[in-house]
Coordinates of C-alpha atoms (C1' of nucleotides) in Angstrom, one line a residue:
Chain A
M305 CA 115.0 87.8 36.3
A306 CA 112.4 88.3 39.0
T307 CA 110.3 91.4 39.0
L308 CA 111.4 93.9 41.7
L309 CA 109.0 96.3 43.3
S310 CA 109.7 99.5 45.2
I311 CA 108.3 99.7 48.7
G312 CA 105.5 102.0 47.4
E313 CA 104.5 99.6 44.7
F314 CA 104.6 96.7 47.0
A315 CA 102.4 98.6 49.5
R316 CA 99.8 99.1 46.8
L317 CA 99.9 95.5 45.7
T318 CA 99.5 94.1 49.2
H319 CA 97.4 96.8 50.9
L320 CA 100.0 97.1 53.7
S321 CA 101.2 100.6 54.5
V322 CA 104.8 101.6 53.8
K323 CA 105.3 102.2 57.6
A324 CA 104.0 98.7 58.3
L325 CA 106.3 97.2 55.7
R326 CA 109.4 98.9 57.2
H327 CA 108.3 97.7 60.6
Y328 CA 108.0 94.1 59.3
D329 CA 111.4 94.4 57.7
D330 CA 112.9 95.5 61.1
L331 CA 111.3 92.5 62.7
G332 CA 112.4 90.1 60.0
L333 CA 108.9 89.1 58.9
V334 CA 109.1 90.3 55.3
V335 CA 112.7 91.1 54.3
P336 CA 113.1 92.8 50.9
T337 CA 115.0 90.6 48.6
H338 CA 117.3 93.4 47.8
V339 CA 118.4 96.6 49.6
D340 CA 120.5 99.2 47.8
P341 CA 123.7 99.5 49.9
T342 CA 124.1 103.2 49.3
T343 CA 120.6 104.5 49.3
G344 CA 118.9 102.0 51.6
Y345 CA 116.1 101.6 49.1
R346 CA 114.2 98.4 49.5
S347 CA 113.2 96.2 46.6
Y348 CA 110.6 93.4 47.0
A349 CA 110.1 90.4 44.7
A350 CA 106.6 89.7 43.3
A351 CA 107.0 86.3 45.0
Q352 CA 106.8 87.9 48.4
V353 CA 103.2 89.1 47.8
P354 CA 101.6 85.9 49.2
T355 CA 103.6 86.2 52.5
A356 CA 102.4 89.8 52.8
Q357 CA 98.8 88.7 52.1
L358 CA 99.0 86.1 54.9
I359 CA 100.4 88.7 57.4
R360 CA 97.7 91.1 56.5
R361 CA 95.0 88.6 57.2
L362 CA 96.6 87.5 60.5
R363 CA 96.9 91.1 61.6
D364 CA 93.3 91.9 60.6
L365 CA 92.5 89.1 63.1
E366 CA 94.6 90.8 65.7
M367 CA 97.3 88.1 65.9
P368 CA 100.4 89.5 67.7
L369 CA 103.4 90.0 65.5
D370 CA 105.5 87.4 67.4
E371 CA 102.9 84.8 66.7
V372 CA 102.8 85.9 63.1
G373 CA 106.5 85.3 63.0
A374 CA 106.0 81.8 64.4
V375 CA 103.4 81.0 61.8
L376 CA 105.8 82.2 59.0
A377 CA 108.7 80.3 60.4
A378 CA 106.7 77.1 60.9
G379 CA 108.6 74.3 59.2
D380 CA 105.7 72.2 58.1
V381 CA 102.0 72.8 57.3
A382 CA 100.9 71.0 60.4
A383 CA 102.8 73.2 62.8
R384 CA 101.5 76.3 60.9
D385 CA 97.9 75.1 61.1
R386 CA 98.2 74.3 64.8
A387 CA 99.2 78.0 65.4
L388 CA 96.4 79.2 63.2
V389 CA 93.7 77.0 64.8
A390 CA 94.8 78.0 68.3
H391 CA 94.5 81.7 67.3
L392 CA 91.1 81.2 65.7
Q393 CA 89.9 79.4 68.9
R394 CA 91.0 82.3 71.0
M395 CA 89.2 84.7 68.7
E396 CA 86.0 82.6 69.2
E397 CA 86.4 82.7 72.9
R398 CA 86.8 86.5 72.8
L399 CA 83.7 86.7 70.6
A400 CA 81.6 84.8 73.1
A401 CA 83.0 87.0 75.9
T402 CA 81.9 90.0 74.0
E403 CA 78.4 88.7 73.7
R404 CA 78.3 88.1 77.5
R405 CA 79.6 91.6 78.1
V406 CA 76.9 93.1 75.9
G407 CA 74.4 91.2 78.0
S408 CA 76.0 92.4 81.2
L409 CA 75.9 96.1 80.0
R410 CA 72.2 95.7 79.2
A411 CA 71.5 94.2 82.6
L412 CA 73.2 97.0 84.3
L413 CA 71.4 99.7 82.3
E414 CA 68.1 98.1 82.9
G415 CA 68.7 97.9 86.6
R416 CA 68.6 94.1 86.8
L417 CA 70.9 94.0 89.8
P418 CA 71.5 91.1 92.1
D419 CA 69.1 91.1 95.1
A420 CA 70.4 88.1 96.9
S421 CA 70.7 88.4 100.7
V422 CA 73.9 88.2 102.7
E423 CA 74.4 85.4 105.2
Y424 CA 77.1 85.1 107.8
R425 CA 78.7 81.7 108.0
V426 CA 81.8 79.9 109.5
L427 CA 83.5 77.9 106.8
P428 CA 85.1 75.0 108.6
A429 CA 88.7 73.9 108.0
T430 CA 88.7 71.6 105.0
S431 CA 91.0 69.1 103.4
V432 CA 91.4 69.7 99.7
F433 CA 93.3 68.9 96.5
C434 CA 94.8 72.1 95.6
A435 CA 96.5 73.7 92.6
A436 CA 98.0 77.2 92.8
A437 CA 99.7 79.6 90.4
V438 CA 100.4 83.2 89.8
V439 CA 97.8 84.2 87.2
D440 CA 97.0 87.4 85.3
W441 CA 93.4 88.7 85.6
D442 CA 92.6 88.0 82.0
D443 CA 94.0 84.5 82.1
A444 CA 92.1 83.5 85.3
E445 CA 89.0 81.9 83.7
R446 CA 91.1 79.8 81.3
W447 CA 93.5 78.8 84.1
L448 CA 90.6 77.9 86.4
D449 CA 89.1 75.6 83.7
E450 CA 92.4 73.8 83.4
A451 CA 92.9 73.5 87.1
R452 CA 89.5 72.0 87.5
E453 CA 90.1 69.4 84.9
S454 CA 93.5 68.6 86.5
L455 CA 92.1 68.3 90.0
E456 CA 89.2 66.1 89.0
A457 CA 91.7 63.8 87.3
D458 CA 93.6 63.8 90.6
L459 CA 90.4 62.7 92.4
L460 CA 89.8 59.9 90.0
R461 CA 93.4 58.7 90.3
A462 CA 93.1 58.8 94.1
G463 CA 89.8 56.9 93.9
V464 CA 87.7 59.3 96.0
A465 CA 84.6 61.4 95.3
S466 CA 84.7 65.1 95.9
G467 CA 83.5 66.3 99.3
G468 CA 81.9 69.5 98.0
P469 CA 81.9 72.0 95.1
F470 CA 85.0 73.1 93.2
G471 CA 86.3 76.5 94.4
A472 CA 89.1 79.0 94.4
V473 CA 90.8 81.4 96.7
Y474 CA 91.8 84.9 95.5
P475 CA 94.2 87.1 97.5
P476 CA 93.8 90.9 97.7
E477 CA 96.6 91.6 95.2
F478 CA 94.6 89.7 92.6
F479 CA 92.0 92.4 92.7
T480 CA 94.2 95.4 93.3
A481 CA 97.0 94.5 90.8
H482 CA 95.0 92.2 88.5
R483 CA 97.7 89.5 89.1
G484 CA 98.2 87.2 92.1
E485 CA 98.5 83.7 93.3
I486 CA 95.2 81.9 92.9
S487 CA 94.5 78.6 94.5
A488 CA 91.9 76.3 93.0
F489 CA 90.7 73.4 95.0
V490 CA 88.3 70.4 95.3
P491 CA 87.3 69.5 98.8
L492 CA 88.0 65.9 99.9
P493 CA 85.4 63.8 101.7
R494 CA 85.5 64.1 105.6
N495 CA 87.9 61.7 107.2
S496 CA 89.4 60.9 103.8
S497 CA 92.9 59.5 104.3
V498 CA 94.4 60.0 100.8
S499 CA 97.8 61.7 101.0
T500 CA 99.4 63.1 97.9
T501 CA 101.5 66.2 97.2
A502 CA 98.4 68.0 96.0
R503 CA 96.7 67.7 99.3
A504 CA 96.3 70.8 101.5
E505 CA 94.2 72.2 104.3
L506 CA 92.0 75.3 103.9
P507 CA 91.8 77.1 107.3
E508 CA 88.6 77.9 109.0
M509 CA 87.1 81.2 107.8
R510 CA 84.4 83.5 109.0
A511 CA 82.6 85.0 106.0
A512 CA 79.8 87.1 104.7
V513 CA 78.4 85.0 101.9
M514 CA 76.3 85.9 98.9
V515 CA 75.2 83.7 96.1
H516 CA 75.7 85.1 92.6
A517 CA 73.3 83.8 90.0
G518 CA 73.8 84.5 86.3
S519 CA 76.6 85.3 84.0
F520 CA 80.2 85.6 85.4
A521 CA 80.4 88.9 83.5
D522 CA 78.1 90.3 86.2
L523 CA 80.1 88.9 89.1
D524 CA 81.4 92.4 90.0
T525 CA 77.9 93.5 90.9
T526 CA 77.7 90.8 93.6
Y527 CA 81.2 91.9 94.8
G528 CA 79.9 95.4 94.9
A529 CA 76.8 94.5 96.9
L530 CA 78.6 92.2 99.3
G531 CA 81.6 94.5 99.7
T532 CA 79.4 97.5 100.4
H533 CA 77.4 95.5 102.9
V534 CA 80.6 94.5 104.7
A535 CA 82.2 98.0 104.5
E536 CA 79.1 99.7 105.9
R537 CA 79.2 97.5 109.0
M538 CA 83.0 97.8 109.2
I539 CA 83.4 94.1 109.6
G540 CA 85.5 93.4 106.5
L541 CA 89.0 91.9 106.6
D542 CA 91.7 92.2 104.1
G543 CA 92.1 88.5 103.6
P544 CA 91.5 86.4 100.6
V545 CA 88.0 85.9 99.1
R546 CA 86.8 82.4 98.4
E547 CA 84.5 81.4 95.6
H548 CA 82.5 78.2 95.4
Y549 CA 81.3 77.2 92.0
L550 CA 78.0 75.6 92.9
D551 CA 76.9 74.9 89.3
E552 CA 77.0 76.5 85.9
L553 CA 74.9 79.5 87.0
R554 CA 75.7 80.0 90.7
V555 CA 78.8 81.2 92.5
E556 CA 79.0 81.5 96.3
V557 CA 81.2 84.5 97.1
C558 CA 82.7 84.3 100.6
W559 CA 84.1 87.6 101.9
P560 CA 86.3 87.4 105.0
I561 CA 84.9 89.1 108.1
A562 CA 86.1 89.7 111.7
D563 CA 85.2 87.3 114.5
V564 CA 83.0 89.9 116.2
A565 CA 80.4 89.7 113.4
V566 CA 76.9 88.4 114.1
S567 CA 73.9 88.4 112.0
Chain B
M314 CA 77.8 109.6 107.0
A315 CA 78.6 107.8 103.8
T316 CA 80.9 104.8 103.9
L317 CA 84.3 105.6 102.7
L318 CA 86.6 103.0 101.0
S319 CA 90.3 103.0 100.4
I320 CA 91.5 102.6 96.8
G321 CA 92.3 98.9 97.6
E322 CA 88.9 98.2 98.9
F323 CA 87.2 100.0 96.1
A324 CA 89.3 98.0 93.6
R325 CA 88.1 94.7 95.1
L326 CA 84.5 95.9 95.1
T327 CA 84.5 97.0 91.5
H328 CA 87.1 94.6 90.0
L329 CA 89.0 97.6 88.6
S330 CA 92.8 97.6 89.3
V331 CA 94.3 100.2 91.5
K332 CA 96.4 101.4 88.6
A333 CA 93.3 101.8 86.5
L334 CA 91.5 103.7 89.2
R335 CA 94.3 106.2 89.6
H336 CA 94.3 106.6 85.8
Y337 CA 90.6 107.3 85.8
D338 CA 91.1 109.8 88.6
D339 CA 93.7 111.6 86.5
L340 CA 91.3 111.7 83.6
G341 CA 88.4 112.9 85.9
L342 CA 86.2 109.8 85.2
V343 CA 85.9 108.6 88.8
V344 CA 87.2 111.2 91.2
P345 CA 87.4 110.0 94.8
T346 CA 85.0 111.9 97.0
H347 CA 87.8 112.8 99.4
V348 CA 91.6 113.0 99.0
D349 CA 93.8 113.5 102.1
P350 CA 95.7 116.7 101.6
T351 CA 98.8 115.5 103.4
T352 CA 99.1 111.9 102.4
G353 CA 97.3 112.0 99.0
Y354 CA 95.3 108.9 100.1
R355 CA 92.1 108.5 98.0
S356 CA 88.8 107.7 99.6
Y357 CA 85.9 106.5 97.5
A358 CA 82.2 106.5 98.5
A359 CA 80.1 103.3 98.2
A360 CA 77.8 105.4 96.0
Q361 CA 80.6 105.5 93.3
V362 CA 80.4 101.8 92.8
P363 CA 77.7 101.9 90.0
T364 CA 79.8 104.4 88.0
A365 CA 82.8 102.1 88.3
Q366 CA 80.7 99.1 87.2
L367 CA 79.5 101.0 84.1
I368 CA 83.1 102.0 83.2
R369 CA 84.2 98.4 83.6
R370 CA 81.6 97.2 81.2
L371 CA 82.3 99.9 78.6
R372 CA 86.0 99.2 78.8
D373 CA 85.4 95.4 78.5
L374 CA 83.6 96.3 75.2
E375 CA 86.7 98.4 74.2
M376 CA 85.0 101.8 74.3
P377 CA 87.8 104.4 74.3
L378 CA 88.1 106.4 77.5
D379 CA 87.1 109.7 76.0
E380 CA 83.8 108.2 74.8
V381 CA 83.4 106.7 78.3
G382 CA 83.8 110.2 79.6
A383 CA 81.1 111.4 77.2
V384 CA 78.7 108.7 78.4
L385 CA 79.3 109.6 82.0
A386 CA 78.9 113.3 81.3
A387 CA 75.7 112.8 79.3
G388 CA 73.1 115.1 80.8
D389 CA 70.0 113.0 80.0
V390 CA 69.4 109.3 79.5
A391 CA 68.6 109.8 75.8
A392 CA 72.0 111.3 75.1
R393 CA 73.7 108.5 77.1
D394 CA 71.8 105.8 75.2
R395 CA 72.7 107.4 71.8
A396 CA 76.3 107.1 72.7
L397 CA 75.9 103.5 73.9
V398 CA 73.9 102.4 70.9
A399 CA 76.4 103.9 68.5
H400 CA 79.2 102.0 70.2
L401 CA 77.3 98.7 70.2
Q402 CA 76.6 99.2 66.5
R403 CA 80.3 99.7 65.8
M404 CA 81.0 96.5 67.7
E405 CA 78.5 94.6 65.6
E406 CA 80.2 95.9 62.5
R407 CA 83.6 94.8 63.7
L408 CA 82.2 91.4 64.6
A409 CA 80.9 91.0 61.0
A410 CA 84.2 92.2 59.7
T411 CA 86.0 89.6 61.8
E412 CA 83.8 86.8 60.3
R413 CA 84.6 88.0 56.8
R414 CA 88.3 88.0 57.7
V415 CA 88.2 84.5 59.0
G416 CA 86.7 83.5 55.7
S417 CA 89.3 85.4 53.9
L418 CA 92.1 83.6 55.8
R419 CA 90.6 80.3 55.0
A420 CA 90.3 81.2 51.3
L421 CA 94.0 82.1 51.2
L422 CA 95.1 79.0 53.0
E423 CA 93.0 76.8 50.7
G424 CA 94.4 78.5 47.7
R425 CA 91.1 79.8 46.5
L426 CA 92.8 82.7 44.7
P427 CA 91.2 84.9 42.0
D428 CA 91.8 83.6 38.5
A429 CA 90.1 86.4 36.6
S430 CA 91.8 87.6 33.5
V431 CA 93.3 91.0 32.9
E432 CA 91.9 93.2 30.1
Y433 CA 93.2 96.4 28.7
R434 CA 90.8 99.2 28.2
V435 CA 90.5 102.9 27.7
L436 CA 88.1 104.4 30.1
P437 CA 86.6 107.5 28.4
A438 CA 86.3 110.9 30.1
T439 CA 83.1 110.9 32.1
S440 CA 80.8 113.5 33.7
V441 CA 80.0 112.5 37.2
F442 CA 78.6 113.7 40.5
C443 CA 81.5 113.5 42.9
A444 CA 82.2 113.6 46.6
A445 CA 85.8 113.8 47.9
A446 CA 87.4 113.7 51.4
V447 CA 90.6 112.8 53.1
V448 CA 89.8 109.4 54.7
D449 CA 91.7 107.0 56.8
W450 CA 92.1 103.4 55.6
D451 CA 89.9 102.0 58.3
D452 CA 87.1 104.5 57.7
A453 CA 87.0 104.1 54.0
E454 CA 84.2 101.5 53.8
R455 CA 82.0 103.5 56.1
W456 CA 82.7 106.7 54.2
L457 CA 82.0 105.1 50.9
D458 CA 78.6 103.9 52.0
E459 CA 77.7 107.4 53.1
A460 CA 79.1 109.0 50.0
R461 CA 77.0 106.6 47.9
E462 CA 73.8 107.5 49.7
S463 CA 74.5 111.2 49.4
L464 CA 75.3 111.0 45.7
E465 CA 72.3 108.9 44.9
A466 CA 70.2 111.5 46.7
D467 CA 71.9 114.2 44.5
L468 CA 70.8 112.2 41.4
L469 CA 67.3 112.1 42.6
R470 CA 67.2 115.8 43.3
A471 CA 68.6 116.5 39.8
G472 CA 66.0 114.2 38.3
V473 CA 68.5 112.1 36.3
A474 CA 69.3 108.4 36.2
S475 CA 72.8 107.3 36.8
G476 CA 74.9 106.7 33.7
G477 CA 76.8 103.7 35.1
P478 CA 78.0 102.0 38.2
F479 CA 79.0 103.8 41.4
G480 CA 82.8 104.1 41.7
A481 CA 85.7 105.6 43.5
V482 CA 89.2 106.9 42.8
Y483 CA 92.1 106.1 45.2
P484 CA 95.4 108.0 45.0
P485 CA 98.8 106.3 45.7
E486 CA 99.1 107.8 49.2
F487 CA 95.9 106.1 50.2
F488 CA 97.8 102.7 49.8
T489 CA 101.2 103.8 51.0
A490 CA 100.2 105.9 54.0
H491 CA 96.7 104.4 54.6
R492 CA 95.2 107.9 54.4
G493 CA 94.4 110.0 51.4
E494 CA 91.8 111.9 49.4
I495 CA 89.3 109.5 48.0
S496 CA 86.8 110.6 45.4
A497 CA 83.5 108.7 45.2
F498 CA 81.4 109.2 42.1
V499 CA 78.3 108.3 40.1
P500 CA 78.5 108.7 36.3
L501 CA 75.9 111.0 34.7
P502 CA 74.1 109.9 31.5
R503 CA 75.8 111.0 28.3
N504 CA 74.9 114.5 27.2
S505 CA 73.3 115.2 30.5
S506 CA 73.1 118.9 31.0
V507 CA 72.6 119.1 34.8
S508 CA 75.0 121.5 36.5
T509 CA 75.5 121.5 40.2
T510 CA 78.5 122.1 42.4
A511 CA 78.9 118.3 42.8
R512 CA 79.4 117.9 39.1
A513 CA 82.9 117.0 37.9
E514 CA 84.8 115.4 34.9
L515 CA 86.8 112.2 35.3
P516 CA 89.7 112.3 32.7
E517 CA 90.2 109.6 30.2
M518 CA 92.3 106.7 31.6
R519 CA 94.2 103.8 30.1
A520 CA 93.9 100.9 32.5
A521 CA 94.5 97.2 33.1
V522 CA 91.2 96.0 34.4
M523 CA 90.4 92.9 36.5
V524 CA 87.0 92.0 38.0
H525 CA 87.2 91.0 41.6
A526 CA 84.4 88.6 42.6
G527 CA 83.7 87.8 46.3
S528 CA 84.3 89.4 49.6
F529 CA 85.9 92.8 49.9
A530 CA 88.2 91.3 52.5
D531 CA 89.9 89.5 49.6
L532 CA 90.3 92.5 47.4
D533 CA 94.1 92.6 48.1
T534 CA 94.5 89.3 46.2
T535 CA 93.1 90.9 43.1
Y536 CA 95.4 93.9 43.6
G537 CA 98.3 91.5 44.0
A538 CA 97.4 89.7 40.8
L539 CA 96.7 92.8 38.8
G540 CA 99.7 94.8 40.2
T541 CA 102.0 91.9 39.5
H542 CA 100.8 91.5 36.0
V543 CA 101.3 95.2 35.4
A544 CA 104.7 95.3 37.1
E545 CA 106.1 92.2 35.2
R546 CA 105.3 94.0 31.9
M547 CA 106.6 97.3 33.2
I548 CA 103.6 99.2 32.0
G549 CA 102.3 100.5 35.4
L550 CA 101.8 104.1 36.2
D551 CA 101.9 105.8 39.6
G552 CA 98.5 107.4 39.1
P553 CA 95.2 106.7 41.0
V554 CA 93.4 103.4 40.9
R555 CA 89.7 103.5 40.0
E556 CA 87.2 101.0 41.3
H557 CA 83.7 100.4 39.9
Y558 CA 81.2 98.6 42.2
L559 CA 79.3 96.6 39.7
D560 CA 77.1 94.8 42.2
E561 CA 77.2 93.4 45.7
L562 CA 79.8 90.8 44.7
R563 CA 81.9 92.3 41.9
V564 CA 84.3 95.1 41.8
E565 CA 86.1 96.2 38.7
V566 CA 89.7 97.3 39.6
C567 CA 91.2 99.7 37.0
W568 CA 95.0 100.1 37.3
P569 CA 96.6 103.0 35.4
I570 CA 99.0 102.0 32.6
A571 CA 101.1 103.7 30.1
D572 CA 99.9 104.7 26.6
V573 CA 102.2 102.2 24.9
A574 CA 100.4 99.2 26.4
V575 CA 98.8 96.7 24.0
S576 CA 97.2 93.4 24.7
Chain C
dT619 C1' 109.6 98.9 115.3
dT620 C1' 107.9 96.2 111.4
dG621 C1' 105.0 95.4 107.6
dC622 C1' 101.5 97.1 104.9
dT623 C1' 98.9 100.2 102.0
dC624 C1' 99.3 104.0 99.8
dC625 C1' 101.7 107.8 97.2
dT626 C1' 104.1 110.0 92.9
dC627 C1' 107.1 110.0 89.0
dA628 C1' 109.3 107.8 85.0
dC629 C1' 109.4 104.5 81.8
dG630 C1' 107.7 100.2 79.2
dT631 C1' 104.3 97.8 76.2
dC632 C1' 102.3 97.0 71.3
dA633 C1' 102.1 98.0 66.4
dC634 C1' 102.5 101.0 64.1
dG635 C1' 101.5 106.6 62.8
dT636 C1' 103.5 111.3 62.7
dG637 C1' 106.5 114.5 61.7
dA638 C1' 111.6 116.2 61.1
dG639 C1' 115.4 116.5 58.3
dG640 C1' 117.8 114.7 54.6
dT641 C1' 119.3 112.2 50.1
dG642 C1' 119.1 109.8 45.3
dG643 C1' 116.9 109.4 40.6
dC644 C1' 114.2 111.4 36.7
Chain D
dT1159 C1' 116.5 122.4 38.5
dT1160 C1' 112.2 120.7 40.6
dG1161 C1' 109.4 117.4 42.6
dC1162 C1' 109.0 112.9 44.0
dT1163 C1' 109.9 108.7 46.4
dC1164 C1' 112.6 107.0 49.5
dC1165 C1' 115.6 106.9 53.8
dT1166 C1' 116.5 107.1 59.1
dC1167 C1' 115.9 108.7 63.6
dA1168 C1' 112.9 110.3 67.4
dC1169 C1' 108.8 110.8 69.4
dG1170 C1' 103.5 110.2 69.8
dT1171 C1' 99.4 107.1 70.5
dC1172 C1' 96.3 104.4 73.9
dA1173 C1' 95.3 102.4 78.4
dC1174 C1' 97.2 101.1 81.5
dG1175 C1' 101.4 97.8 83.8
dT1176 C1' 106.0 97.8 85.9
dG1177 C1' 109.2 99.0 88.8
dA1178 C1' 111.8 102.7 91.8
dG1179 C1' 111.9 105.3 95.7
dG1180 C1' 109.5 107.1 99.4
dT1181 C1' 105.9 108.1 103.3
dG1182 C1' 101.8 107.6 106.8
dG1183 C1' 99.0 104.5 110.0
dC1184 C1' 98.6 100.3 112.9

DNA sequence: TTGCTCCTCACGTCACGTGAGGTGGC
DNA sequence: TTGCTCCTCACGTCACGTGAGGTGGC
């Protein structure tokens, strides 16, 4: 004879609102043990309190409801813990991103803007190992990290050293629609003869180049300075932008420009 | 002769999506300096880039758009900085809350549940200084802190010491609808004769009492244990719950029960 | 002429919250 | 009989994203 609780009582015990509980019922996350067929009144068992407490904690940590469902449905403790650890890791990443963004806001307010100079350059056609995928704006950094690892593993397998810094190509849609096909690449040494499916050729490109130094959260200021420079001189093209990741702190941004450009 | 940029170019310079830019135009946050009357094409000035960069940073930090608008419209730097500092402070509070919640999740998963015992007690009618307001669930902790400060200031002004721990009364709706009229109170000494508008009488109350020790993020587990205890014995009433804040770590939760209850 | 960017609705997303309008149990 | 809790739609919120369907400039 289990103790049954009305939805209002269950709400008070679990600190979940009645509206939230009905929503979780609709989604099948916490289904009342009994529903009166004529009135529709929900009755919860006291044994359902721990489930509700878990959901509340996961939601407090902003886990999406479909992932909450996966956690609840996880057959064994190991599968459940994997999902939980993955979420906690994402939260930590977001936390670190927030700190960088606070720094970036401070930098902007204090007028610490990039003062690097613009240089015109012809990037020669280059053989590369390349990985491409349609990626959402917010997933780009994560994807890029993975692509880098994968490409460096390819280099190792092929037994060649890289012929230059890791980089990526971003098409216009990536900036306008915050989603587009990014290509990540590692240059091969000149005259390298490896041939795998990952091998590709980057075409020659005339570019206005600016080196961004500092946090990636500030990268837009370099885009602003470089893009404004190019727009004022009316030499910009609509083509893809190339970035070269020189080291932890410096990114070379290469903005496509017309042939006519001179320094 | 300022440089004009199409919405696509402006998007690439600022790292804001075209859809977001149109949204900000609709809200009047970044209005293009020129809109073609026949085609509706938007043209942005290079001078609008810094505004866009500020918005991007504020949005990255999850500032709501109406507050962003207030920041942009702030007449002087002092007003702008007040709004920014207020937001950064809220972010820090949320960050601290997240850490507490991670701890709370760990505690639940590791089975570190409250094992305090339930005690039946008659809380006598009490004279108090009282502050009440309709408060949303998420604002409750902040409101309670303010109320406490204000009530303690009242005590000082009246020249009396408190007659017991600070506390609050929560009506059923507060738990079921996550919004309701909370009353915060400080007890007055017995036979105190101060009379101000803030003075009120808390009625006598029969209660099942459990002391919660630990983080407030875990308070629901005590509610679960206490509420289950009361429900199993069918002695619970639908009245308001009273909490007494004994010290930084301990809260006394008083659940209303029927007269018939005995231990 | 063909793409391409750009335009404006209208609707979708996510996790509920907010009423409207109505019914059963004490 | 009167409140009270509970019920089910239907729509609102927030900051955009996702198409649909269409037009101007090179």
